[in-house]
XYZ file of C-alpha atoms in Angstrom:
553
model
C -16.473 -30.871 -0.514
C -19.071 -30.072 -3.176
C -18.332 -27.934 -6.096
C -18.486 -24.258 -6.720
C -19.892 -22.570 -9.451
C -18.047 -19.167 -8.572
C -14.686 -18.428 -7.025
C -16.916 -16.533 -4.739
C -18.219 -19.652 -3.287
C -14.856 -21.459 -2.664
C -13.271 -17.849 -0.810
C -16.829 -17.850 1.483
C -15.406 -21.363 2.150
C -12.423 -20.417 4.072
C -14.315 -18.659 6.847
C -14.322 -19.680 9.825
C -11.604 -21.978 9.009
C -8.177 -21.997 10.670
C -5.616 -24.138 9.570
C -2.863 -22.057 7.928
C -4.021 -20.871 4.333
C -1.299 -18.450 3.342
C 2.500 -18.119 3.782
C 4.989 -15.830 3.152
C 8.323 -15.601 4.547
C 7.335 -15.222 8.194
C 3.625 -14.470 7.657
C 1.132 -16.867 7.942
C -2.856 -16.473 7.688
C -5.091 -18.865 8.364
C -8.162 -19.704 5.581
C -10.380 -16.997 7.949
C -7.775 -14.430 7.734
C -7.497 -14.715 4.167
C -11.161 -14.535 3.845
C -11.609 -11.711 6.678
C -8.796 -9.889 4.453
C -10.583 -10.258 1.157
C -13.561 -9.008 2.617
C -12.165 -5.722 3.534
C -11.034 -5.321 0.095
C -13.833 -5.987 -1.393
C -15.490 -3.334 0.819
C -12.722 -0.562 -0.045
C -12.977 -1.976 -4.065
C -16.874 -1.033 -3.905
C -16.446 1.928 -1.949
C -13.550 3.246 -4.459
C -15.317 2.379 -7.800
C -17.252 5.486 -8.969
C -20.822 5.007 -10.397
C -21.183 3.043 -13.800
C -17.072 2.460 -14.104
C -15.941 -1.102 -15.029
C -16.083 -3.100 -12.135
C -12.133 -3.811 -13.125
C -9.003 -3.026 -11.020
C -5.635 -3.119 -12.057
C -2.490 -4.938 -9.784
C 0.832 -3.987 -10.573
C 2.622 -6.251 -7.492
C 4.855 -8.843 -7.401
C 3.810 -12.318 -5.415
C 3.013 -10.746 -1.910
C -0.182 -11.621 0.462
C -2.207 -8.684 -1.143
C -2.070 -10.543 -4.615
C -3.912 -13.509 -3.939
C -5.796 -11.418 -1.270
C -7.393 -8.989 -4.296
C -8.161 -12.214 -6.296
C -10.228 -12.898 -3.563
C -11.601 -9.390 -2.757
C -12.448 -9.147 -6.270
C -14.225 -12.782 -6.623
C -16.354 -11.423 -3.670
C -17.015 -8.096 -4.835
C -18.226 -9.906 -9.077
C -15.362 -7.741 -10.073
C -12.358 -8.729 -12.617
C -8.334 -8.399 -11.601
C -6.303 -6.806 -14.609
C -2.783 -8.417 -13.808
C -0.355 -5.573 -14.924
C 3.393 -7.159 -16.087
C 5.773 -4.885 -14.403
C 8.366 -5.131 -16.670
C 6.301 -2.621 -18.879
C 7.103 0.911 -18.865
C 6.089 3.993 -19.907
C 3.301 4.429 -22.647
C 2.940 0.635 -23.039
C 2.285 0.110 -19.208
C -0.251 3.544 -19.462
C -1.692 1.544 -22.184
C -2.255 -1.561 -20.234
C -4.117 0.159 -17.548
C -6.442 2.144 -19.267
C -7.120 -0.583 -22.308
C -8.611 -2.419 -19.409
C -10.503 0.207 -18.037
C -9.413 0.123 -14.575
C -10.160 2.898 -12.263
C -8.381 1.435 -9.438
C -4.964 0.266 -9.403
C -3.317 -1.375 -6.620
C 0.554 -1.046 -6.336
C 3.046 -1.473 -3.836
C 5.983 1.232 -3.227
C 8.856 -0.603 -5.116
C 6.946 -0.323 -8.654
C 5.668 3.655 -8.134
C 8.575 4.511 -9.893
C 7.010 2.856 -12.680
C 4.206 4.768 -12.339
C 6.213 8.424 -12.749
C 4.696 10.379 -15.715
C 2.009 8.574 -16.716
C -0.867 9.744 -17.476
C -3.565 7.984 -15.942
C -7.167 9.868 -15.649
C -9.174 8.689 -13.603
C -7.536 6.199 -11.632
C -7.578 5.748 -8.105
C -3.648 4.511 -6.620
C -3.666 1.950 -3.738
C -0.492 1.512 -2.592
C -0.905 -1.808 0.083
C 3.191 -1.052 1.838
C 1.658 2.493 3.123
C -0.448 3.747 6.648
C -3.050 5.500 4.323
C -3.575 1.981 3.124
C -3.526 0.341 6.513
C -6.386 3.065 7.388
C -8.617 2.312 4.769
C -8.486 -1.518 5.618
C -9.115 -0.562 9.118
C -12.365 0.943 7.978
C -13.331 -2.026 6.358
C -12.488 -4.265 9.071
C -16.083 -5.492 9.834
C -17.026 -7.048 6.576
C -17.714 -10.348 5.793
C -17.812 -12.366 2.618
C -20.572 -11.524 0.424
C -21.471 -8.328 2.640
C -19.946 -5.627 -0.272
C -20.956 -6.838 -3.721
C -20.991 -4.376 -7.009
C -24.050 -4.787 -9.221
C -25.512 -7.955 -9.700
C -22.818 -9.040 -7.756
C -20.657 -12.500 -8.545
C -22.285 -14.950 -10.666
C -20.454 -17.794 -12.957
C -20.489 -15.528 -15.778
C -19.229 -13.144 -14.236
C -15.561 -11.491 -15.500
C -12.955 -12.409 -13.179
C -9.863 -12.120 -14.586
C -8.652 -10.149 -17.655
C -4.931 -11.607 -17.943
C -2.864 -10.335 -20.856
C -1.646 -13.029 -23.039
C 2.473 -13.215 -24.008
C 1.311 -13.005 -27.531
C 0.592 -9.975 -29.529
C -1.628 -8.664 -32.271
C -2.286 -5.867 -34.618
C -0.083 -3.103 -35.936
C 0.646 -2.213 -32.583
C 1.925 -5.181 -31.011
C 0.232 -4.862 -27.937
C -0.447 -7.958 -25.822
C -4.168 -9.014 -25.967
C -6.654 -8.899 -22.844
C -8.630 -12.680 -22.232
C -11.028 -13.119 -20.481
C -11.742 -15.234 -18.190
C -14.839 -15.612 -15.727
C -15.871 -17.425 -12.288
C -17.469 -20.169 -13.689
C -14.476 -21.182 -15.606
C -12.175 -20.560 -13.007
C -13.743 -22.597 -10.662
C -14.388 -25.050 -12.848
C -10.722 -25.265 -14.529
C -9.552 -25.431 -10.093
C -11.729 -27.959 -9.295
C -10.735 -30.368 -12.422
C -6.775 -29.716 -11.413
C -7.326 -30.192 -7.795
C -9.521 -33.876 -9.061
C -7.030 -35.100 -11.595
C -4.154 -34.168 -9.076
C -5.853 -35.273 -5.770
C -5.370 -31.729 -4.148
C -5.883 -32.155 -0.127
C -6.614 -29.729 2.567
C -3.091 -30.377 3.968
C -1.292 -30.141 0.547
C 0.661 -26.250 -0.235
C 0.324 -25.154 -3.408
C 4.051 -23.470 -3.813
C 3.276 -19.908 -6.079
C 6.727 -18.939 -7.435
C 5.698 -18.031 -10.913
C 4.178 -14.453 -11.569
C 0.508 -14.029 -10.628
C 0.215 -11.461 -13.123
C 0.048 -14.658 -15.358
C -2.184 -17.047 -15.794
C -0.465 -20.553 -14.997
C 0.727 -19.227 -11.324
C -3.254 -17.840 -10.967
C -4.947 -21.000 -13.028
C -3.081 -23.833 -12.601
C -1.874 -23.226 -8.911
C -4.067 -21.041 -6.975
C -7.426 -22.044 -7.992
C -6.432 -25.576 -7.524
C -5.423 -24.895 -4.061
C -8.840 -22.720 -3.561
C -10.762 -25.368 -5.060
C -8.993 -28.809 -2.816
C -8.916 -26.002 0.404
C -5.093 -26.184 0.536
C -2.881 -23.263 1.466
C -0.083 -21.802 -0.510
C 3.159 -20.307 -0.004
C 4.363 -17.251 -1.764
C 7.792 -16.546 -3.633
C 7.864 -12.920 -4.217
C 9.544 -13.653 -7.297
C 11.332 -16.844 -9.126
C 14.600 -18.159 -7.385
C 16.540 -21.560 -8.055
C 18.781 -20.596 -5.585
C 15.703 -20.369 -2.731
C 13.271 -22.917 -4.458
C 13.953 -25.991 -1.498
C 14.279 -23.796 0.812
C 11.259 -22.311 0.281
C 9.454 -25.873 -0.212
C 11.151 -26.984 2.842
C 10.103 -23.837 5.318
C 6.306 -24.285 3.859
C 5.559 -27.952 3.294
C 5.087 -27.557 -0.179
C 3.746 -30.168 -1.929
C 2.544 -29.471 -5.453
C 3.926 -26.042 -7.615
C 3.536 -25.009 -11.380
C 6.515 -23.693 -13.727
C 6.314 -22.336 -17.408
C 9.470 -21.243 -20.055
C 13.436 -22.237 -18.628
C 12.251 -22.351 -14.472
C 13.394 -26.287 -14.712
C 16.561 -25.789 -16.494
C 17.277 -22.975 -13.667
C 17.020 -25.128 -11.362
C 18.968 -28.328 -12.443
C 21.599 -25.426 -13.206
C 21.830 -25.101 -9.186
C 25.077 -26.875 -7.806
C 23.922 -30.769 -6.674
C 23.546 -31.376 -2.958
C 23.477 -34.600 -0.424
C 19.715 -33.286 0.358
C 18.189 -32.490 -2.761
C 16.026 -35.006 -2.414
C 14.760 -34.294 1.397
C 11.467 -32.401 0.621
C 7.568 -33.030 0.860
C 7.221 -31.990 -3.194
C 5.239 -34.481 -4.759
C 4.640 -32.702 -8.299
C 5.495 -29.504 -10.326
C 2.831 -29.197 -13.429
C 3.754 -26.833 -16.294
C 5.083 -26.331 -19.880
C 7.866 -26.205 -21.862
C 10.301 -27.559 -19.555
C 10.971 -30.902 -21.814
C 11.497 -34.867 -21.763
C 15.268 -34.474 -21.134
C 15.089 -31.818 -18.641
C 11.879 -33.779 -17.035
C 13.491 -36.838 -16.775
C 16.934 -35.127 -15.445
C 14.542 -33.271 -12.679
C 12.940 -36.448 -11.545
C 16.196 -38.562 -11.351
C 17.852 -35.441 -9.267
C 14.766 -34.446 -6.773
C 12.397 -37.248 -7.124
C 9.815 -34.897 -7.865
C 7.475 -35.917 -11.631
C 6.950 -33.245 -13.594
C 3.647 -33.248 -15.769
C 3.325 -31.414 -18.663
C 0.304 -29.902 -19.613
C -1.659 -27.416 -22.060
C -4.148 -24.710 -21.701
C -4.017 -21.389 -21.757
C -5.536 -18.285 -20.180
C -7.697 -18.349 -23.266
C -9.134 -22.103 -22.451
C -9.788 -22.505 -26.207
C -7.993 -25.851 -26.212
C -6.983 -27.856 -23.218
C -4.818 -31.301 -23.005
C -5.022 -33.850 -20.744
C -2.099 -36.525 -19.829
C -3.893 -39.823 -19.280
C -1.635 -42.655 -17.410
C -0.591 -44.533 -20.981
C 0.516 -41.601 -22.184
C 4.351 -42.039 -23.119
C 7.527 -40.044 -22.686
C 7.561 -36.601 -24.421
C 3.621 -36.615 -25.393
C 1.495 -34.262 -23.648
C -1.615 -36.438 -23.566
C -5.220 -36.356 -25.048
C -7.930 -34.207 -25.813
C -9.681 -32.968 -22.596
C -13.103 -33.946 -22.470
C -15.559 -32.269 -24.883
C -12.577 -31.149 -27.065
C -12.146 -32.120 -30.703
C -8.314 -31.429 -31.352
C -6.468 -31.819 -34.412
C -3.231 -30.756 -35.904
C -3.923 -29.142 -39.270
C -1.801 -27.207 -42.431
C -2.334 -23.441 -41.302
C -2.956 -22.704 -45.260
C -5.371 -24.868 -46.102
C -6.893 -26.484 -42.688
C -6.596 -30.025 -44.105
C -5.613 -32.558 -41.281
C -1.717 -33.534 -40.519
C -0.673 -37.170 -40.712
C 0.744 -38.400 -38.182
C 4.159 -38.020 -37.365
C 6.529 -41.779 -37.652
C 8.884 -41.962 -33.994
C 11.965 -44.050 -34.314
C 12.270 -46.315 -31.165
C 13.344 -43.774 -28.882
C 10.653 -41.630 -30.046
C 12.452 -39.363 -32.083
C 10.160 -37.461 -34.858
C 11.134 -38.538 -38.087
C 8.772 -36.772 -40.481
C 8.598 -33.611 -38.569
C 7.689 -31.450 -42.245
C 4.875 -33.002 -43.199
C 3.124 -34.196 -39.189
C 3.858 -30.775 -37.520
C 0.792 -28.286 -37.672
C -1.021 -26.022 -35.528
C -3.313 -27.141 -33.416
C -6.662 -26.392 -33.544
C -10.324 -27.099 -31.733
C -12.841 -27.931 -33.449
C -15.388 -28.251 -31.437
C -17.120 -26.362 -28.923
C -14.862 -24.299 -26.084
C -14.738 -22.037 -23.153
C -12.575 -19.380 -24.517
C -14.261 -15.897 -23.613
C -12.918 -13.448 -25.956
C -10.719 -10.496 -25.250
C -12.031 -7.135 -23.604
C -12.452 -4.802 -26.326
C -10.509 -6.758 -29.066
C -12.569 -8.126 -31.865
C -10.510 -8.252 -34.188
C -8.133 -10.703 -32.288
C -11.075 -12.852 -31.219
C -12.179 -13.210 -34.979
C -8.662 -14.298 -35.782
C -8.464 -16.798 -33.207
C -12.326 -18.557 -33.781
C -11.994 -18.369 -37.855
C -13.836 -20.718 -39.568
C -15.754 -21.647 -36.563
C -12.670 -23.201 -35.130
C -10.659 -21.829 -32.256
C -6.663 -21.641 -33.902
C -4.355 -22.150 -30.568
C -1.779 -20.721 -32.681
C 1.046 -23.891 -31.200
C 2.771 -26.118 -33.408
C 2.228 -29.531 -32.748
C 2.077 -33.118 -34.307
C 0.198 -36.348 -33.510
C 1.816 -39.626 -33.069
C 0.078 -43.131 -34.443
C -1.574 -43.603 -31.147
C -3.227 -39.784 -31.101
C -0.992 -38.839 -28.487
C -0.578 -34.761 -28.802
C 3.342 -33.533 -29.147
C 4.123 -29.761 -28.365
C 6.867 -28.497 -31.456
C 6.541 -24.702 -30.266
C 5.131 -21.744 -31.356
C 4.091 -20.543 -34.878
C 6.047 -17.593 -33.674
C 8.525 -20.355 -33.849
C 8.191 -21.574 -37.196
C 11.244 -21.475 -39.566
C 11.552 -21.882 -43.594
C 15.057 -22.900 -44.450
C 15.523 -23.674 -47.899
C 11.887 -24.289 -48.855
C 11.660 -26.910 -45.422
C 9.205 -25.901 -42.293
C 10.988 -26.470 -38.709
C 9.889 -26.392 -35.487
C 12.373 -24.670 -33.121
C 11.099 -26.638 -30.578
C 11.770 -29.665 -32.022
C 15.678 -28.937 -32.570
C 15.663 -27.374 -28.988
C 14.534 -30.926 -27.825
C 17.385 -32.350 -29.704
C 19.948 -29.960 -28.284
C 18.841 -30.417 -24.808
C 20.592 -33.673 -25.008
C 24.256 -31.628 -25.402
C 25.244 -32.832 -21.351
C 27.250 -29.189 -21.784
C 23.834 -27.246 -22.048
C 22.114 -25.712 -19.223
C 19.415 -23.871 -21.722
C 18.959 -23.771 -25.411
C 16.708 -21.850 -27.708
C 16.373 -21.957 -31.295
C 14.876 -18.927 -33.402
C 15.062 -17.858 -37.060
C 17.685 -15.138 -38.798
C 17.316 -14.876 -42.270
C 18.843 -16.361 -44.939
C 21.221 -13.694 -47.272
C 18.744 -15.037 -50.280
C 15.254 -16.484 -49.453
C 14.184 -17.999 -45.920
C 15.663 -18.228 -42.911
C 18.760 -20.027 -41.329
C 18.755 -22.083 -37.905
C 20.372 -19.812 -35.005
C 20.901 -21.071 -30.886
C 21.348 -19.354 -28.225
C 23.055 -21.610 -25.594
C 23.673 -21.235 -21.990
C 26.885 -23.716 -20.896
C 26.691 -25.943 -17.770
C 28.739 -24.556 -14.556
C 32.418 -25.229 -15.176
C 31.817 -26.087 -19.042
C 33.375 -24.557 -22.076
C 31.866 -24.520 -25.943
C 34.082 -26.663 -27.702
C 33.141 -26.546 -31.600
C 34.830 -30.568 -32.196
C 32.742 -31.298 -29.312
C 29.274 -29.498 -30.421
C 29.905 -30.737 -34.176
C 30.244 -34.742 -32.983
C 26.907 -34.383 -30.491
C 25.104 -33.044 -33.855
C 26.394 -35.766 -36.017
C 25.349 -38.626 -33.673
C 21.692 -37.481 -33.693
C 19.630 -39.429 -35.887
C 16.810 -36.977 -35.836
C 18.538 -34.057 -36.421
C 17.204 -33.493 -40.090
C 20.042 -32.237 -42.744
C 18.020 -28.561 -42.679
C 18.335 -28.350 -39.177
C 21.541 -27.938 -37.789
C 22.695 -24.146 -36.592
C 24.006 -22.319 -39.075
C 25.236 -19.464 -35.770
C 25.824 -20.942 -32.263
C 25.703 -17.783 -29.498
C 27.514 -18.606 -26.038
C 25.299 -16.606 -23.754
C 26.156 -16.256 -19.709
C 22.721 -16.864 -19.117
C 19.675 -16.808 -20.947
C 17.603 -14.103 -21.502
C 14.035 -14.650 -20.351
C 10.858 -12.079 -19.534
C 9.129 -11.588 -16.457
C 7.184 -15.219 -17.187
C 10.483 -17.281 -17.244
C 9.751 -17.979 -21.047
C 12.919 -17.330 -23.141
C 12.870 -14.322 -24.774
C 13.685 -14.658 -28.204
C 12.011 -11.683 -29.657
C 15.559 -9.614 -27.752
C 17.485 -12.862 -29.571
C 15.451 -12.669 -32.801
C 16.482 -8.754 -33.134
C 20.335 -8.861 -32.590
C 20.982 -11.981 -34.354
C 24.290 -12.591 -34.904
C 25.079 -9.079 -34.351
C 25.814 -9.372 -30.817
C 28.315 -8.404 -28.162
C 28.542 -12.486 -26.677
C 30.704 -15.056 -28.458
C 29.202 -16.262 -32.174
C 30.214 -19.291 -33.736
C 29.497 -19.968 -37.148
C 29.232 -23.112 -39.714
C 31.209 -21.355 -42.140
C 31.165 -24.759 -43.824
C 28.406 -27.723 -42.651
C 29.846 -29.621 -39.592
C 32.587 -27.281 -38.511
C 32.051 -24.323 -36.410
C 34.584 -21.737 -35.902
C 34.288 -18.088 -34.473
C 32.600 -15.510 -35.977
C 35.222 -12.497 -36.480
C 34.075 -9.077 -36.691
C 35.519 -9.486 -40.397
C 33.070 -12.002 -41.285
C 30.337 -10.396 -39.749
C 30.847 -7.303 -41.650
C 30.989 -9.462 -44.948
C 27.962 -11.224 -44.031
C 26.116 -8.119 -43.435
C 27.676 -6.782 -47.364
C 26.205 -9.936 -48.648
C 22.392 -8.964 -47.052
C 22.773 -6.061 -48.173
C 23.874 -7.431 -51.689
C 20.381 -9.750 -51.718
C 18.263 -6.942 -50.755
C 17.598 -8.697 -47.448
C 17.205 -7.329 -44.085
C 18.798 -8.305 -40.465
């Protein structure tokens, strides 16, 4: 199978084939169907876009058929999907739209009650669950791939997706539009479906959002690109995943954020291991939890990095060891550099279980110097100036390089605290508390300090059966040789389960803004080493003594 230089190309591939191509729950199309179907669409799409309009439309669904089905319409018809995040609401989900100039939005009926009140001018509603939108398909029955194109129709440069990123910018806080076009989608699922040796019989299994860009990136195109079906999840379920592999074939699927820890939270069973997974690819889930998913399910998980952005991308190479992400992708020049002043990191010193032991002075953010695919954003130049400063392209991930220029993640810069005068990684401590055998999930964030800085909080989420025992918690810190003296939480919060947005990523921007101040259980180190409850008495004196400094909570 040759390669394609648009998405276009690899969706005109599927016709005329009929092996199964897409499943979900009982449904199953076949490669033609799929094609047939994102003909249609791309007939309606060109028949609904009014003269000179953006050739953009908006899709507020979860993971049924019609998602990957308007990927495809849109591919066909050199338009771009807008992925809309349905847990927006109101003026920030208004903004979302129209930011991205769509004139057509395609919805289902469960999210319309999103849609009450806003105002939305000039926008066209598709709702796929409907007859009215059953008739319109109907009319469009007879076309064929490449039969309905807009304007110059699709081309490698042409936009194909415009996928908000999870970051923000500006005094508005509102997520960023990137870009992304055929070319580089094709390009990005035809080097995934190589390096993983993607067959036609494989099943790419999509549980993650396709409103984001690993589900669409790193599991769809793949799939598109090695002509292998998929199997939808309509959303995220540890409690369905096997089942779900099992009743599709599944063979390869992609995770971001706390979707591993979910499911090593699920209760053990005899068969966890009777499956045709081969490999989950994704970030964040970590070494322990990694090693802990492979031992349970027999399934290797490979970390990776990219983003929807493709500024930087890295690459795990077969030498690369336990906990590393891997190497520069071809054609990238990566290096880890002080945010200040750009100068280069050294390199961080592992103890012989490859703990970090200079984690101050090797952690940086990592940065490409060289030359990149990353596309902008639609109508943000500001935000694109920020991120290619200096000629670089600023990833804006913490990371440091071991002797052997193997690339470690250490989080976010989001992530970054300051406690007395000393830079941490959260990342880096949640690594070390994933080792607590009591923890299902961990995350680490920043509350300030009463004076200057910040102090080390976790939020922790106990194993099935397990209760926080502060003795317990205090010995597992002290027998950590790379837990630095600055790192150790200050607050410990018992959580029932761990709060995460619509991308499975933790979300510590709800954790960040109740700090301590909370209605679960808060232990404290009222003195280092011992932790004992937080009493609504101490929290009120705590709160005098912010107050006292001037600082804020």
């Amino acid at each position: 199978m040759g390669s394609a230089g648009t998405v276009a190309e690899l969706v005109q591939r599927q016709w005329g084939d009929h092996r199964p191509g897409l499943r979900s729950g009982n449904l199953v199309l076949s490669h033609h169907q799929v094609a047939a179907g994102a003909a249609a669409r791309a007939a309606l799409l060109v028949d609904l876009l009014p003269r000179g309009a953006e050739p953009h439309v908006a899709v507020l669904l979860d993971n049924t058929p019609e998602y990957p089905l308007w990927l495809s319409a849109a591919a066909l018809a050199g338009a771009a999907v807008a992925g809309v995040n349905p847990t927006r609401r109101g003026a920030e989900l208004a903004r979302d739209i129209l930011h991205t100039d769509c004139r057509v939005l395609v919805t289902e009926r469960a999210h319309l009650p999103l849609l009450d009140g806003l105002g939305l001018p000039g926008v066209r509603i598709l709702v796929t669950d409907t007859d009215a939108y059953e008739q319109r398909l109907r009319a469009c029955a007879g076309a064929t791939p490449g039969s309905a194109t807009l304007a110059g129709g699709p081309a490698p440069g042409s936009r194909l997706l415009l996928y908000f990123t999870s970051g923000s910018t500006g005094s508005t806080g509102a997520p960023k539009a990137a870009i992304c076009t055929q070319g580089r989608l094709a390009a990005a699922g035809a080097s995934l479906a190589a390096h993983f040796r993607v067959r036609p019989d494989d099943v790419h299994y999509v549980c993650m959002p396709m409103f984001h860009g690993n589900a669409v990136i790193a599991d769809w195109a793949p799939a598109l690109a090695g002509g292998a079906g998929i199997g939808l999840r309509r959303r995220f379920s540890a409690s369905r995943f096997l089942d779900d592999v099992r009743a599709y074939g599944a063979t390869y699927f992609t995770y971001v954020g706390r979707a591993v820890q979910y499911l090593l939270a699920t209760p053990e069973r005899p068969d966890d291991r009777d499956h045709s997974l081969r490999l989950g690819f994704g970030t964040e889930a970590g070494a322990v939890d990694a090693a802990r998913f492979e031992a349970r399910f027999g399934v290797r998980l490979v970390e990776g990095y990219g983003s929807s952005e493709g500024g930087a991308a890295i690459r795990r190479t077969p030498d690369t060891p336990p906990g590393a992400i891997g190497r520069a992708a071809p054609g990238d020049d990566l290096a880890v550099v002080d945010p200040a002043t750009g100068g280069e990191r050294p390199p961080g010193v592992l103890d012989a279980a490859g703990r970090l032991l200079n984690g101050s002075e090797a952690i940086g953010e990592l940065v490409n110097r060289g030359p990149n695919p990353f596309e902008g954003y639609w109508r943000n130049e500001a935000a694109e100036a920020e991120r290619r400063r200096g000629g670089w392209y600023w990833t804006g991930d913490l990371f440091f390089r071991d002797a052997a220029g193997f690339l470690h993640f250490a989080g976010r810069t989001d992530d970054r605290l300051r406690v007395d005068s000393e830079n941490l990684a959260a990342a880096m401590i949640e690594n070390i508390l994933a080792r607590w055998t009591d923890a299902a999930a961990v995350a680490v964030y920043a509350v300030p300090d009463p004076v200057a800085g910040d102090q080390v909080m976790a939020a922790v989420a106990l194993r099935e059966g397990a209760a926080f025992s502060p003795a317990a918690f205090a010995r597992f810190l002290a027998a950590q040789p790379d837990l630095g003296t600055k790192m150790a939480p200050r607050f410990v919060r018992v959580v029932p389960r761990m709060p995460v947005t619509a991308t499975n990523k933790v979300h510590r921007v709800a954790l960040r803004r109740e700090g301590f101040r909370c209605a679960d259980p808060v232990w404290w180190a009222r003195e280092r080493g011992a932790y004992v409850p937080l009493t609504g008495a101490e929290e009120a004196a705590l709160v005098a003594e912010y107050a006292a400094h001037g600082r804020a909570l």
